Amino acid sequence: YLEYLYFEILIKEKMASIYEGLTSLGIMNEKHITVVFDFGYAYTKIGFAGEDSPRAIVKSEVKCRTTGQMVPVFKFESEEQLIQQLVDFIYILYFKKLLANSKERRVVIIENILGPSVRKNALATVFFRYYEVLSLLFVPSHLVALMTLAVKTGLVLDIGYEEATLLPVYEGVPILNAWQAVPTAGKAIHNSLNDLLLDRGFYINDDGKEERLSSVKKEIPEYVLEDMKVRCCFVSTLERSKKLQSNKYDRSIEPPPPPQPVHYPLSSESVLILPGTVREMASEVLFEMDEDDLSLASIILTSILKCPVDTRKDLANNIFIIGGTTKMKGLKSRLLSEIRHLATQPAFSEKLKVDSFKIHNSLVQENCAAWLGGSFLGCTESALDRSVSIESYLKNGAVPDWSNLSFNVKGRQ
Ligand SMILES: Nc1ncnc2c1ncn2[C@@H]1O[C@H](COP(=O)(O)OP(=O)(O)OP(=O)(O)O)[C@@H](O)[C@H]1O
Ligand SMILES: [Mg+2]
């Protein structure tokens, strides 16, 4: 009897998964009616609204129609090229990753509010004209990420691949004039790791002979750098970083003991030796001031200064950091120490008058926080009300954009 019961459960489970497949095709009911897209420079997150994680995280790359090489989707020279790349990329997302038909579904797109209008317009063209989706809703990534914490006020910093962008949100309203951005994120760490390895890394070839990496290789492929970064690198503490910097200029100052080196296999025959100092120093680029005196810590304090005085305390106590690079070990505590240290410096201490800074712990993987916010929002009534329908798009030929004043006319949909 038990065997029979087990068999019945097995059959039911199998059937359930078949039905789930059908539901995802929109045949059974409307459970998966809204699809949520978070297009990033490095990775795109896709899934259905109402679910707690994306169905897939896909590299934002597409095969070039002329050369056949994989190229980044959001690297383009003209709008036509971007549209073509998006058409090919979104085809893969719908029909190879989600296994869902585009026509019967609404779409929520997580957008970077500071992103270029050309990207937004191209996405609207592709979704409405090529994939004929029911409706489209653009939601700001920084704002929806806060929904995952169930708070309305926060200073949201997104450290992704290309750049780190910051936007304060007060009582659910983005304070646009206080936005900040710096080009230090995942890509900057890869470049720094590449330079450090060519300077200090070693290579063991198939004969077991050790030689300098720079004598064998001139460049390391980015996917290898990324893997090394995720597996072997970490963010150092402020105290250790200060000692390392002092030692760089004055060799009489004792450097802190280096972490253990790592032997990273490049192929079945060759091994790369990643020295401990390289593992520690690759991410320092995030905290160095650039020529304009900008760093991750300084943009947070500058942004708080640009906000109205009565909002500053709340914002400083509700810092929320999202984006894949945030997942680096030690990053949050280092950033908090940097902020607290910088706030005591004369440039900020006299004007800021805020003495407490706190960073939220994300409840989900940081690279999916914005997607999850979009997934929540996609299930609400307001998502339906605020979406641009295909009829309205075909009539107006454009999607509302805060930087386009023609949408400020009363009564325009
Ligand atoms: N566990 C991890 N440790 C360190 N870095 C990580 C980890 N997971 C992801 N990353 C890095 O996060 C970056 C991607 O983050 P994310 O997906 O937020 O970027 P994106 O949305 O594609 O970029 P952008 O927001 O700039 O458009 C990559 O550089 C990746 O190497
Ligand atoms: Mg992103």
Short mmCIF file of C-alpha atoms and ligand atoms in Angstrom, two decimals:
data_model
loop_
_atom_site.label_atom_id
_atom_site.label_comp_id
_atom_site.label_asym_id
_atom_site.label_seq_id
_atom_site.Cartn_x
_atom_site.Cartn_y
_atom_site.Cartn_z
CA TYR A 1 0.00 0.00 0.00
CA LEU A 2 2.87 2.35 0.92
CA GLU A 3 4.49 1.64 -2.39
CA TYR A 4 1.23 2.47 -4.14
CA LEU A 5 0.90 5.71 -2.14
CA TYR A 6 4.46 6.68 -3.00
CA PHE A 7 3.74 5.96 -6.65
CA GLU A 8 0.58 8.10 -6.52
CA ILE A 9 2.50 11.01 -4.94
CA LEU A 10 5.17 10.68 -7.60
CA ILE A 11 2.56 10.75 -10.39
CA LYS A 12 0.88 13.79 -8.80
CA GLU A 13 4.20 15.61 -8.54
CA LYS A 14 4.98 14.81 -12.16
CA MET A 15 1.53 15.99 -13.24
CA ALA A 16 1.89 19.13 -11.13
CA SER A 17 5.13 20.00 -12.88
CA ILE A 18 3.47 19.44 -16.26
CA TYR A 19 0.58 21.68 -15.26
CA GLU A 20 3.06 24.23 -13.95
CA GLY A 21 4.59 24.21 -17.40
CA LEU A 22 1.19 24.85 -18.89
CA THR A 23 0.44 27.64 -16.43
CA SER A 24 3.68 29.30 -17.34
CA LEU A 25 2.46 29.24 -20.92
CA GLY A 26 -0.65 31.07 -19.75
CA ILE A 27 -3.02 28.23 -20.67
CA MET A 28 -4.29 27.23 -17.24
CA ASN A 29 -4.86 30.55 -15.50
CA GLU A 30 -3.48 34.04 -15.14
CA LYS A 31 -0.94 33.27 -12.41
CA HIS A 32 2.05 34.19 -14.52
CA ILE A 33 0.51 37.09 -16.37
CA THR A 34 3.18 39.69 -15.55
CA VAL A 35 6.83 39.22 -16.48
CA VAL A 36 9.46 41.25 -14.61
CA PHE A 37 12.73 42.24 -16.32
CA ASP A 38 15.76 43.83 -14.65
CA PHE A 39 18.17 44.63 -17.49
CA GLY A 40 21.72 45.22 -16.20
CA TYR A 41 24.93 45.94 -18.10
CA ALA A 42 26.36 42.60 -16.97
CA TYR A 43 23.38 40.43 -16.02
CA THR A 44 19.65 40.45 -16.75
CA LYS A 45 17.25 39.05 -14.18
CA ILE A 46 13.91 37.70 -15.42
CA GLY A 47 10.92 36.02 -13.82
CA PHE A 48 7.21 36.22 -13.06
CA ALA A 49 5.62 38.80 -10.76
CA GLY A 50 4.61 37.39 -7.39
CA GLU A 51 7.51 34.94 -7.20
CA ASP A 52 10.28 35.34 -4.64
CA SER A 53 13.26 35.03 -6.98
CA PRO A 54 13.98 35.45 -10.69
CA ARG A 55 13.56 32.35 -12.88
CA ALA A 56 16.89 33.11 -14.58
CA ILE A 57 19.90 35.41 -14.33
CA VAL A 58 21.35 35.69 -17.82
CA LYS A 59 24.52 37.39 -19.05
CA SER A 60 23.45 40.51 -20.99
CA GLU A 61 25.11 39.32 -24.19
CA VAL A 62 23.83 38.50 -27.64
CA LYS A 63 25.31 37.04 -30.82
CA CYS A 64 26.18 39.78 -33.29
CA ARG A 65 24.28 39.18 -36.55
CA THR A 66 27.25 40.11 -38.74
CA THR A 67 30.31 38.76 -36.90
CA GLY A 68 28.70 35.92 -34.93
CA GLN A 69 30.64 37.02 -31.82
CA MET A 70 28.96 37.53 -28.44
CA VAL A 71 28.58 41.26 -27.75
CA PRO A 72 27.15 43.15 -24.74
CA VAL A 73 23.48 43.99 -25.41
CA PHE A 74 23.76 47.53 -24.06
CA LYS A 75 26.91 48.45 -25.98
CA PHE A 76 25.69 50.18 -29.12
CA GLU A 77 26.49 52.89 -31.60
CA SER A 78 23.00 53.70 -32.86
CA GLU A 79 19.42 53.19 -31.70
CA GLU A 80 18.81 50.79 -34.62
CA GLN A 81 21.71 48.60 -33.45
CA LEU A 82 20.36 48.59 -29.88
CA ILE A 83 16.87 47.64 -31.10
CA GLN A 84 18.27 44.79 -33.16
CA GLN A 85 20.31 43.46 -30.23
CA LEU A 86 17.33 43.76 -27.90
CA VAL A 87 15.04 41.90 -30.31
CA ASP A 88 17.48 38.95 -30.38
CA PHE A 89 18.14 39.06 -26.65
CA ILE A 90 14.49 39.27 -25.56
CA TYR A 91 13.65 36.39 -27.91
CA ILE A 92 16.08 34.20 -25.92
CA LEU A 93 14.65 35.43 -22.62
CA TYR A 94 11.02 34.65 -23.52
CA PHE A 95 11.36 31.51 -25.55
CA LYS A 96 14.48 29.82 -24.16
CA LYS A 97 14.56 30.91 -20.52
CA LEU A 98 10.96 31.63 -19.46
CA LEU A 99 9.23 29.38 -22.01
CA ALA A 100 6.43 31.94 -22.12
CA ASN A 101 4.52 33.66 -24.87
CA SER A 102 4.99 37.43 -24.87
CA LYS A 103 1.67 38.46 -26.39
CA GLU A 104 -0.71 37.70 -23.52
CA ARG A 105 1.44 39.19 -20.84
CA ARG A 106 2.08 42.47 -19.07
CA VAL A 107 5.66 43.59 -18.51
CA VAL A 108 7.36 45.38 -15.62
CA ILE A 109 10.82 46.78 -16.37
CA ILE A 110 13.16 47.81 -13.57
CA GLU A 111 14.86 50.92 -14.90
CA ASN A 112 17.76 52.99 -13.71
CA ILE A 113 16.19 56.41 -13.29
CA LEU A 114 19.51 57.95 -14.39
CA GLY A 115 19.74 55.77 -17.49
CA PRO A 116 19.68 57.24 -21.02
CA SER A 117 16.28 57.86 -22.69
CA VAL A 118 17.45 56.06 -25.84
CA ARG A 119 17.58 52.80 -23.89
CA LYS A 120 14.06 53.31 -22.52
CA ASN A 121 12.61 54.18 -25.92
CA ALA A 122 14.33 51.21 -27.57
CA LEU A 123 12.91 48.85 -24.93
CA ALA A 124 9.40 50.26 -25.46
CA THR A 125 9.71 49.87 -29.25
CA VAL A 126 10.90 46.28 -28.97
CA PHE A 127 8.31 45.17 -26.40
CA PHE A 128 5.33 46.85 -28.09
CA ARG A 129 6.15 46.61 -31.78
CA TYR A 130 8.06 43.29 -31.95
CA TYR A 131 6.68 41.32 -29.01
CA GLU A 132 3.22 42.95 -28.79
CA VAL A 133 3.01 42.80 -25.00
CA LEU A 134 -0.26 43.88 -23.30
CA SER A 135 1.26 46.73 -21.30
CA LEU A 136 4.56 48.07 -20.03
CA LEU A 137 5.46 49.62 -16.69
CA PHE A 138 8.86 51.20 -16.00
CA VAL A 139 9.71 51.33 -12.30
CA PRO A 140 12.81 52.97 -10.77
CA SER A 141 15.20 50.33 -9.40
CA HIS A 142 16.22 52.30 -6.31
CA LEU A 143 12.61 52.92 -5.33
CA VAL A 144 11.32 49.36 -5.74
CA ALA A 145 14.35 47.87 -3.99
CA LEU A 146 13.12 49.59 -0.81
CA MET A 147 9.86 47.64 -1.08
CA THR A 148 11.76 44.47 -0.17
CA LEU A 149 12.54 46.03 3.22
CA ALA A 150 9.00 47.39 3.67
CA VAL A 151 10.32 50.89 4.37
CA LYS A 152 9.49 54.10 2.55
CA THR A 153 12.63 56.08 3.33
CA GLY A 154 16.15 55.13 2.42
CA LEU A 155 19.34 56.13 0.69
CA VAL A 156 19.73 53.45 -1.97
CA LEU A 157 23.15 52.76 -3.47
CA ASP A 158 23.30 50.29 -6.37
CA ILE A 159 26.82 48.90 -6.95
CA GLY A 160 26.45 46.76 -10.07
CA TYR A 161 28.90 46.21 -12.91
CA GLU A 162 29.40 49.45 -14.83
CA GLU A 163 28.85 52.09 -12.15
CA ALA A 164 27.55 52.77 -8.68
CA THR A 165 24.42 54.94 -8.63
CA LEU A 166 22.79 56.51 -5.63
CA LEU A 167 19.31 57.91 -5.12
CA PRO A 168 17.71 59.00 -1.84
CA VAL A 169 14.01 58.18 -1.42
CA TYR A 170 11.95 59.96 1.22
CA GLU A 171 8.45 58.70 2.09
CA GLY A 172 8.32 56.91 -1.26
CA VAL A 173 9.41 59.95 -3.31
CA PRO A 174 12.84 59.95 -5.01
CA ILE A 175 14.83 63.13 -4.29
CA LEU A 176 16.09 63.54 -7.84
CA ASN A 177 18.39 66.52 -7.34
CA ALA A 178 20.48 64.50 -4.84
CA TRP A 179 21.38 61.62 -7.18
CA GLN A 180 25.05 60.67 -7.43
CA ALA A 181 27.09 58.25 -9.54
CA VAL A 182 30.69 57.04 -9.71
CA PRO A 183 32.23 54.65 -12.27
CA THR A 184 33.50 52.29 -9.57
CA ALA A 185 31.78 48.91 -9.48
CA GLY A 186 32.43 45.33 -10.67
CA LYS A 187 34.24 46.35 -13.87
CA ALA A 188 36.66 48.62 -11.99
CA ILE A 189 37.58 45.72 -9.67
CA HIS A 190 38.23 43.45 -12.69
CA ASN A 191 40.57 46.06 -14.21
CA SER A 192 42.40 46.54 -10.92
CA LEU A 193 42.74 42.77 -10.41
CA ASN A 194 44.12 42.39 -13.95
CA ASP A 195 46.79 45.09 -13.34
CA LEU A 196 47.74 43.73 -9.91
CA LEU A 197 48.08 40.18 -11.22
CA LEU A 198 50.26 41.22 -14.14
CA ASP A 199 52.42 43.12 -11.66
CA ARG A 200 52.61 40.58 -8.82
CA GLY A 201 51.08 37.27 -9.96
CA PHE A 202 53.00 34.07 -10.67
CA TYR A 203 52.37 31.23 -13.07
CA ILE A 204 53.24 27.55 -12.72
CA ASN A 205 53.44 25.83 -16.12
CA ASP A 206 53.06 22.11 -16.91
CA ASP A 207 56.77 21.46 -16.03
CA GLY A 208 56.14 22.80 -12.53
CA LYS A 209 58.35 25.85 -13.23
CA GLU A 210 57.29 29.11 -11.56
CA GLU A 211 57.61 32.36 -13.52
CA ARG A 212 56.16 35.86 -13.47
CA LEU A 213 52.66 36.01 -14.95
CA SER A 214 53.49 39.09 -17.05
CA SER A 215 56.15 37.13 -18.96
CA VAL A 216 53.52 34.57 -20.08
CA LYS A 217 50.31 36.58 -20.46
CA LYS A 218 49.53 40.15 -21.42
CA GLU A 219 45.85 40.06 -20.47
CA ILE A 220 43.54 37.80 -18.48
CA PRO A 221 40.03 37.07 -19.90
CA GLU A 222 37.28 38.87 -18.02
CA TYR A 223 35.34 35.72 -17.12
CA VAL A 224 38.46 34.38 -15.35
CA LEU A 225 38.95 37.68 -13.51
CA GLU A 226 35.31 37.64 -12.41
CA ASP A 227 35.54 34.08 -11.15
CA MET A 228 38.76 34.85 -9.25
CA LYS A 229 37.19 37.94 -7.74
CA VAL A 230 34.09 36.11 -6.52
CA ARG A 231 36.00 33.10 -5.17
CA CYS A 232 39.23 34.57 -3.82
CA CYS A 233 39.02 38.34 -3.24
CA PHE A 234 37.63 40.26 -0.29
CA VAL A 235 37.41 43.80 1.04
CA SER A 236 39.93 44.72 3.69
CA THR A 237 39.19 46.69 6.88
CA LEU A 238 39.88 50.44 7.05
CA GLU A 239 42.75 49.97 9.55
CA ARG A 240 44.52 47.37 7.40
CA SER A 241 44.00 49.47 4.28
CA LYS A 242 45.55 52.53 5.98
CA LYS A 243 48.62 50.50 6.99
CA LEU A 244 48.97 49.11 3.45
CA GLN A 245 48.77 52.62 1.98
CA SER A 246 51.37 53.98 4.44
CA ASN A 247 53.72 51.10 3.61
CA LYS A 248 53.35 51.92 -0.09
CA TYR A 249 54.91 55.37 0.47
CA ASP A 250 57.17 54.65 3.45
CA ARG A 251 58.75 51.19 3.49
CA SER A 252 59.91 51.65 7.13
CA ILE A 253 56.29 51.24 8.25
CA GLU A 254 55.58 47.58 8.87
CA PRO A 255 52.78 46.28 6.56
CA PRO A 256 50.10 44.05 8.10
CA PRO A 257 50.75 40.28 7.62
CA PRO A 258 49.40 39.32 4.16
CA PRO A 259 46.54 36.81 3.75
CA GLN A 260 47.26 33.35 2.34
CA PRO A 261 47.99 33.11 -1.41
CA VAL A 262 45.62 31.02 -3.54
CA HIS A 263 46.56 28.56 -6.30
CA TYR A 264 44.00 29.14 -9.05
CA PRO A 265 43.96 26.50 -11.85
CA LEU A 266 43.87 28.20 -15.26
CA SER A 267 43.76 24.92 -17.17
CA SER A 268 44.57 21.26 -16.53
CA GLU A 269 48.29 22.06 -16.94
CA SER A 270 48.79 25.58 -15.62
CA VAL A 271 48.18 27.24 -12.27
CA LEU A 272 48.11 30.92 -11.39
CA ILE A 273 49.32 32.01 -7.96
CA LEU A 274 47.16 34.79 -6.57
CA PRO A 275 49.24 36.51 -3.83
CA GLY A 276 47.42 37.41 -0.59
CA THR A 277 47.98 41.16 -1.07
CA VAL A 278 46.35 41.01 -4.51
CA ARG A 279 43.29 39.26 -3.04
CA GLU A 280 43.01 42.08 -0.56
CA MET A 281 43.95 45.07 -2.71
CA ALA A 282 41.87 44.43 -5.85
CA SER A 283 38.74 45.97 -4.29
CA GLU A 284 40.57 49.02 -2.86
CA VAL A 285 39.71 50.84 -6.09
CA LEU A 286 36.15 51.21 -4.75
CA PHE A 287 37.34 53.36 -1.86
CA GLU A 288 39.98 55.48 -3.53
CA MET A 289 39.09 59.11 -4.24
CA ASP A 290 39.12 59.96 -7.97
CA GLU A 291 40.31 63.28 -9.50
CA ASP A 292 37.01 64.90 -8.55
CA ASP A 293 37.34 63.71 -4.92
CA LEU A 294 34.54 61.22 -5.39
CA SER A 295 34.35 57.79 -3.79
CA LEU A 296 31.54 55.51 -2.63
CA ALA A 297 31.64 57.07 0.86
CA SER A 298 31.87 60.67 -0.35
CA ILE A 299 28.87 60.39 -2.70
CA ILE A 300 26.74 59.12 0.19
CA LEU A 301 27.62 62.12 2.35
CA THR A 302 27.32 64.60 -0.54
CA SER A 303 23.90 63.22 -1.39
CA ILE A 304 22.71 63.56 2.22
CA LEU A 305 23.93 67.18 2.18
CA LYS A 306 21.86 67.88 -0.94
CA CYS A 307 18.67 66.62 0.75
CA PRO A 308 16.40 68.85 2.87
CA VAL A 309 17.69 69.21 6.45
CA ASP A 310 14.75 67.44 8.10
CA THR A 311 15.22 64.31 5.97
CA ARG A 312 18.97 63.84 6.56
CA LYS A 313 18.84 61.92 9.84
CA ASP A 314 16.33 59.39 8.50
CA LEU A 315 18.30 58.89 5.31
CA ALA A 316 21.62 58.42 7.14
CA ASN A 317 20.02 55.75 9.32
CA ASN A 318 18.46 53.91 6.39
CA ILE A 319 21.27 53.30 3.92
CA PHE A 320 20.48 50.34 1.67
CA ILE A 321 23.15 48.90 -0.63
CA ILE A 322 22.09 46.69 -3.54
CA GLY A 323 23.74 45.27 -6.69
CA GLY A 324 25.97 42.23 -7.19
CA THR A 325 29.23 43.89 -6.11
CA THR A 326 27.73 44.41 -2.62
CA LYS A 327 28.09 40.66 -2.17
CA MET A 328 31.88 40.98 -1.82
CA LYS A 329 32.94 39.86 1.63
CA GLY A 330 33.56 42.77 4.00
CA LEU A 331 32.23 45.48 1.67
CA LYS A 332 29.36 46.73 3.83
CA SER A 333 31.34 47.03 7.07
CA ARG A 334 34.23 48.74 5.24
CA LEU A 335 31.87 51.22 3.61
CA LEU A 336 30.28 52.00 6.98
CA SER A 337 33.73 52.64 8.53
CA GLU A 338 34.65 54.86 5.55
CA ILE A 339 31.43 56.87 5.90
CA ARG A 340 31.88 57.31 9.67
CA HIS A 341 35.50 58.35 9.19
CA LEU A 342 34.74 60.80 6.35
CA ALA A 343 31.86 62.36 8.29
CA THR A 344 34.35 63.50 10.97
CA GLN A 345 36.52 65.31 8.38
CA PRO A 346 36.18 69.14 8.17
CA ALA A 347 34.66 68.99 4.65
CA PHE A 348 31.54 67.31 6.03
CA SER A 349 31.51 67.55 9.85
CA GLU A 350 30.61 71.25 9.95
CA LYS A 351 27.72 71.07 7.48
CA LEU A 352 26.33 67.59 7.94
CA LYS A 353 25.39 67.53 11.65
CA VAL A 354 24.47 63.85 11.48
CA ASP A 355 26.31 61.50 13.82
CA SER A 356 24.69 58.15 13.22
CA PHE A 357 24.86 56.04 10.04
CA LYS A 358 23.29 52.61 9.63
CA ILE A 359 23.19 50.16 6.73
CA HIS A 360 20.24 47.79 6.24
CA ASN A 361 20.83 44.07 5.83
CA SER A 362 19.16 42.90 2.65
CA LEU A 363 16.64 40.08 3.12
CA VAL A 364 17.46 38.69 -0.33
CA GLN A 365 20.56 38.35 -2.51
CA GLU A 366 21.58 41.94 -3.20
CA ASN A 367 21.80 41.50 -6.99
CA CYS A 368 18.10 40.45 -7.00
CA ALA A 369 16.74 43.10 -4.58
CA ALA A 370 15.51 45.45 -7.32
CA TRP A 371 13.99 42.54 -9.28
CA LEU A 372 12.12 41.34 -6.19
CA GLY A 373 10.73 44.84 -5.60
CA GLY A 374 9.45 44.78 -9.20
CA SER A 375 7.97 41.33 -8.58
CA PHE A 376 5.98 42.68 -5.58
CA LEU A 377 4.85 45.73 -7.49
CA GLY A 378 3.83 43.66 -10.52
CA CYS A 379 1.11 41.96 -8.42
CA THR A 380 -0.53 45.16 -7.21
CA GLU A 381 -3.53 47.02 -8.61
CA SER A 382 -1.40 50.14 -9.06
CA ALA A 383 0.81 48.27 -11.52
CA LEU A 384 -2.26 47.80 -13.69
CA ASP A 385 -3.33 51.45 -13.37
CA ARG A 386 0.08 52.92 -14.09
CA SER A 387 1.11 50.70 -16.99
CA VAL A 388 1.22 52.05 -20.52
CA SER A 389 -1.09 49.93 -22.67
CA ILE A 390 -0.18 48.89 -26.20
CA GLU A 391 -3.11 50.98 -27.56
CA SER A 392 -1.89 54.11 -25.76
CA TYR A 393 1.70 53.53 -26.98
CA LEU A 394 0.64 53.06 -30.59
CA LYS A 395 -1.42 56.28 -30.33
CA ASN A 396 1.27 58.46 -28.65
CA GLY A 397 4.39 56.75 -29.99
CA ALA A 398 6.26 57.26 -26.70
CA VAL A 399 6.38 56.12 -23.07
CA PRO A 400 6.19 58.62 -20.19
CA ASP A 401 9.60 59.78 -18.99
CA TRP A 402 10.32 62.18 -16.14
CA SER A 403 12.80 64.02 -18.36
CA ASN A 404 10.19 64.55 -21.12
CA LEU A 405 8.10 67.63 -20.33
CA SER A 406 5.43 66.86 -22.91
CA PHE A 407 4.05 64.30 -20.44
CA ASN A 408 3.42 66.99 -17.83
CA VAL A 409 0.29 68.13 -19.67
CA LYS A 410 -2.84 67.47 -17.61
CA GLY A 411 -5.12 64.81 -19.03
CA ARG A 412 -2.47 63.17 -21.22
CA GLN A 413 -2.31 59.41 -20.67
N1 LIG B 1 29.28 36.88 -4.70
C1 LIG B 1 29.81 37.89 -5.37
N2 LIG B 1 30.96 38.47 -4.95
C2 LIG B 1 31.50 39.49 -5.62
N3 LIG B 1 30.97 40.05 -6.73
C3 LIG B 1 29.84 39.53 -7.20
C4 LIG B 1 29.19 38.43 -6.56
N4 LIG B 1 28.06 38.14 -7.26
C5 LIG B 1 28.01 39.00 -8.30
N5 LIG B 1 29.08 39.83 -8.26
C6 LIG B 1 29.42 40.90 -9.21
O1 LIG B 1 28.31 41.77 -9.35
C7 LIG B 1 28.34 42.36 -10.65
C8 LIG B 1 26.98 42.24 -11.27
O2 LIG B 1 26.05 42.83 -10.41
P1 LIG B 1 24.61 43.23 -10.95
O3 LIG B 1 23.93 42.02 -11.46
O4 LIG B 1 23.93 44.00 -9.88
O5 LIG B 1 25.05 44.18 -12.13
P2 LIG B 1 24.18 44.72 -13.34
O6 LIG B 1 22.79 44.99 -12.86
O7 LIG B 1 24.32 43.78 -14.49
O8 LIG B 1 24.98 46.05 -13.67
P3 LIG B 1 24.47 47.56 -13.67
O9 LIG B 1 23.57 47.72 -12.46
O10 LIG B 1 25.75 48.35 -13.58
O11 LIG B 1 23.74 47.75 -14.95
C9 LIG B 1 29.37 41.58 -11.48
O12 LIG B 1 30.53 42.38 -11.63
C10 LIG B 1 29.66 40.35 -10.62
O13 LIG B 1 30.99 39.93 -10.75
MG MG B 2 21.74 46.59 -12.02
#
